[in-house]
Amino acid sequence: MKRIEIIGALFGDAALPLLGFLFWDWGFYFIVLFFVFDILIRSFFLMKRVKNLPSMNINHRFALVGISMTFLELSLLHLLVFLTLTPIGFFEELWAFLSYEEMGIAQGVVLIPLLIFNELFRIRNEQKAKVPQNVRFEILKSSQYFQFGRLILWCIVIVGSCFLDIKESVLVAVLIATLCVQPFYVFRNIS
């Protein structure tokens, strides 16, 4: 399970945005939107994941902390974009992201249902593979710790952007580096 999860995360979360930046002219905000939709969908299903761990006796506070951190990260990323990529039209960029066509199909039509299906599929596979509840909880907990680390990183980059002119390619590299490191951190203790 560990190897498959790491490879899937590296390909889906890191390689695709990197390829988009290098070959399809995706900008930092475009990649941020790709990332934001992913973490929003995961946060949406966090309560379901917690409910699937009845023997762990987890209260709703755990899920609420995860959801709160997601919205805080979303806000920090938008502040970072505002400070570093001005002028930017957020709604125009969001529309460009959702209407972006690859192979004649608008991304918004495919991406959001695909992210929902992926999360449902992941939850179902964890139950079907009989992954122990304590292992699933450790994965969720490690994901939250890593997300907290990303929040600190975004705060540091935001403060740095007030004093330095940070290039878009540096922002993309930082975001993709966090996406590359995350699966190794999250699954480090899982055998």
Coordinates of C-alpha atoms in Angstrom, one line a residue:
M1 CA 0.0 0.0 0.0
K2 CA 2.7 2.5 1.0
R3 CA 4.6 2.3 -2.4
I4 CA 1.4 2.6 -4.4
E5 CA 0.2 5.6 -2.4
I6 CA 3.5 7.4 -2.7
I7 CA 3.8 6.8 -6.4
G8 CA 0.2 7.9 -7.0
A9 CA 0.7 11.1 -4.9
L10 CA 3.9 11.9 -6.7
F11 CA 2.4 11.5 -10.1
G12 CA -1.0 13.1 -9.5
D13 CA -0.1 15.8 -7.0
A14 CA 3.4 16.8 -8.2
A15 CA 4.3 15.5 -11.6
L16 CA 1.2 16.8 -13.4
P17 CA 1.6 20.4 -12.1
L18 CA 5.3 20.3 -13.0
L19 CA 4.6 19.1 -16.5
G20 CA 1.9 21.8 -16.8
F21 CA 4.3 24.5 -15.7
L22 CA 7.1 23.2 -18.0
F23 CA 5.2 22.3 -21.1
W24 CA 1.6 23.7 -21.0
D25 CA 2.4 27.2 -19.7
W26 CA 0.6 26.8 -16.4
G27 CA 1.3 29.6 -14.0
F28 CA 1.6 29.5 -10.3
Y29 CA -2.1 30.5 -9.6
F30 CA -3.2 27.8 -12.1
I31 CA -1.3 25.2 -10.2
V32 CA -2.5 26.6 -6.9
L33 CA -6.1 26.2 -8.1
F34 CA -5.3 22.6 -9.1
F35 CA -3.9 22.0 -5.6
V36 CA -6.8 23.9 -3.8
F37 CA -9.5 21.9 -5.5
D38 CA -7.7 18.7 -4.4
I39 CA -7.4 19.8 -0.7
L40 CA -10.9 21.1 -0.7
I41 CA -12.3 17.8 -1.8
R42 CA -10.2 15.9 0.7
S43 CA -11.4 18.2 3.5
F44 CA -15.0 17.7 2.3
F45 CA -14.5 13.9 2.8
L46 CA -12.5 14.2 6.1
M47 CA -15.7 13.8 8.2
K48 CA -16.5 10.6 6.3
R49 CA -13.0 9.3 6.9
V50 CA -13.3 10.1 10.6
K51 CA -16.7 8.3 10.8
N52 CA -15.1 5.2 9.2
L53 CA -12.8 5.0 12.3
P54 CA -15.3 4.1 15.0
S55 CA -12.9 2.1 17.2
M56 CA -10.5 5.1 17.3
N57 CA -13.0 7.2 19.3
I58 CA -12.1 10.4 17.5
N59 CA -14.2 13.5 18.2
H60 CA -15.4 15.9 15.5
R61 CA -12.7 18.3 16.6
F62 CA -10.1 16.5 14.6
A63 CA -12.1 16.9 11.4
L64 CA -12.9 20.5 12.2
V65 CA -9.2 21.3 12.7
G66 CA -8.4 19.8 9.3
I67 CA -11.2 21.7 7.6
S68 CA -10.1 24.9 9.3
M69 CA -6.5 24.5 8.3
T70 CA -7.6 23.9 4.7
F71 CA -9.5 27.2 4.6
L72 CA -6.6 28.9 6.2
E73 CA -4.2 27.5 3.7
L74 CA -6.6 28.5 0.9
S75 CA -6.6 32.1 2.3
L76 CA -2.8 32.2 2.7
L77 CA -2.2 30.9 -0.9
H78 CA -4.5 33.6 -2.3
L79 CA -2.8 36.3 -0.2
L80 CA 0.6 35.0 -1.5
V81 CA -0.7 35.2 -5.1
F82 CA -2.1 38.7 -4.5
L83 CA 1.2 39.9 -3.1
T84 CA 3.5 38.3 -5.7
L85 CA 1.5 38.2 -9.0
T86 CA -0.2 41.5 -9.1
P87 CA -2.2 42.5 -11.0
I88 CA -4.3 39.3 -11.0
G89 CA -8.0 38.8 -11.7
F90 CA -9.0 35.9 -9.4
F91 CA -12.4 35.3 -11.1
E92 CA -11.0 35.5 -14.5
E93 CA -8.2 33.1 -13.6
L94 CA -10.7 30.7 -11.9
W95 CA -12.8 30.7 -15.1
A96 CA -9.7 30.2 -17.2
F97 CA -8.8 27.2 -15.0
L98 CA -12.2 25.6 -15.1
S99 CA -12.7 26.2 -18.9
Y100 CA -9.1 25.2 -19.8
E101 CA -9.4 22.5 -22.5
E102 CA -7.2 19.5 -22.9
M103 CA -8.2 17.2 -25.7
G104 CA -11.3 19.2 -26.4
I105 CA -12.8 18.8 -22.9
A106 CA -13.1 21.6 -20.3
Q107 CA -11.0 20.8 -17.3
G108 CA -13.7 21.8 -14.8
V109 CA -16.1 19.2 -16.2
V110 CA -13.5 16.5 -15.7
L111 CA -11.4 17.5 -12.8
I112 CA -13.9 18.0 -10.0
P113 CA -15.8 14.8 -10.6
L114 CA -12.5 13.0 -11.0
L115 CA -11.3 14.4 -7.6
I116 CA -14.5 13.3 -5.9
F117 CA -14.3 9.9 -7.5
N118 CA -10.7 9.5 -6.5
E119 CA -11.4 10.3 -2.8
L120 CA -14.4 7.9 -2.7
F121 CA -12.3 5.3 -4.4
R122 CA -9.5 5.8 -1.9
I123 CA -11.9 5.5 1.1
R124 CA -13.4 2.4 -0.4
N125 CA -10.0 0.8 -1.1
E126 CA -8.8 1.4 2.5
Q127 CA -11.9 -0.4 3.8
K128 CA -11.8 -3.2 1.2
A129 CA -8.0 -3.8 1.8
K130 CA -8.9 -3.9 5.5
V131 CA -6.3 -1.3 6.4
P132 CA -6.3 -1.1 10.2
Q133 CA -8.1 1.9 11.7
N134 CA -5.1 3.0 13.6
V135 CA -3.0 3.0 10.4
R136 CA -5.7 5.1 8.6
F137 CA -5.8 7.5 11.6
E138 CA -2.0 7.8 11.6
I139 CA -2.1 8.7 7.9
L140 CA -4.8 11.4 8.6
K141 CA -2.8 12.7 11.5
S142 CA 0.4 12.9 9.6
S143 CA -1.4 14.7 6.7
Q144 CA -2.6 17.3 9.2
Y145 CA 0.8 17.8 10.7
F146 CA 2.3 18.2 7.2
Q147 CA -0.5 20.7 6.3
F148 CA 0.4 22.7 9.5
G149 CA 4.0 22.8 8.2
R150 CA 2.8 24.0 4.9
L151 CA 0.8 26.8 6.6
I152 CA 4.0 27.9 8.4
L153 CA 5.9 27.7 5.1
W154 CA 3.3 29.9 3.3
C155 CA 3.5 32.5 6.2
I156 CA 7.3 32.6 5.8
V157 CA 7.0 33.0 2.0
I158 CA 4.4 35.8 2.4
V159 CA 6.6 37.7 4.8
G160 CA 9.6 37.1 2.5
S161 CA 7.5 38.4 -0.5
C162 CA 7.1 41.7 1.4
F163 CA 10.8 42.3 1.3
L164 CA 12.0 40.3 -1.8
D165 CA 10.8 40.0 -5.3
I166 CA 10.0 36.3 -5.5
K167 CA 9.8 34.9 -9.1
E168 CA 6.8 32.8 -10.2
S169 CA 9.1 29.9 -11.0
V170 CA 10.4 29.9 -7.4
L171 CA 6.9 29.8 -6.1
V172 CA 6.1 26.9 -8.4
A173 CA 9.2 25.1 -7.3
V174 CA 8.4 25.6 -3.6
L175 CA 4.8 24.3 -4.1
I176 CA 5.9 21.3 -6.1
A177 CA 8.6 20.5 -3.6
T178 CA 6.1 20.4 -0.8
L179 CA 3.9 18.1 -2.9
C180 CA 6.9 15.8 -3.5
V181 CA 7.9 15.6 0.1
Q182 CA 4.4 15.2 1.5
P183 CA 3.8 11.5 0.6
F184 CA 7.2 10.5 2.1
Y185 CA 6.3 12.3 5.3
V186 CA 2.8 11.0 5.6
F187 CA 3.6 7.4 4.9
R188 CA 7.0 7.3 6.6
N189 CA 5.9 5.1 9.5
I190 CA 3.4 2.9 7.6
S191 CA 4.7 -0.5 6.5

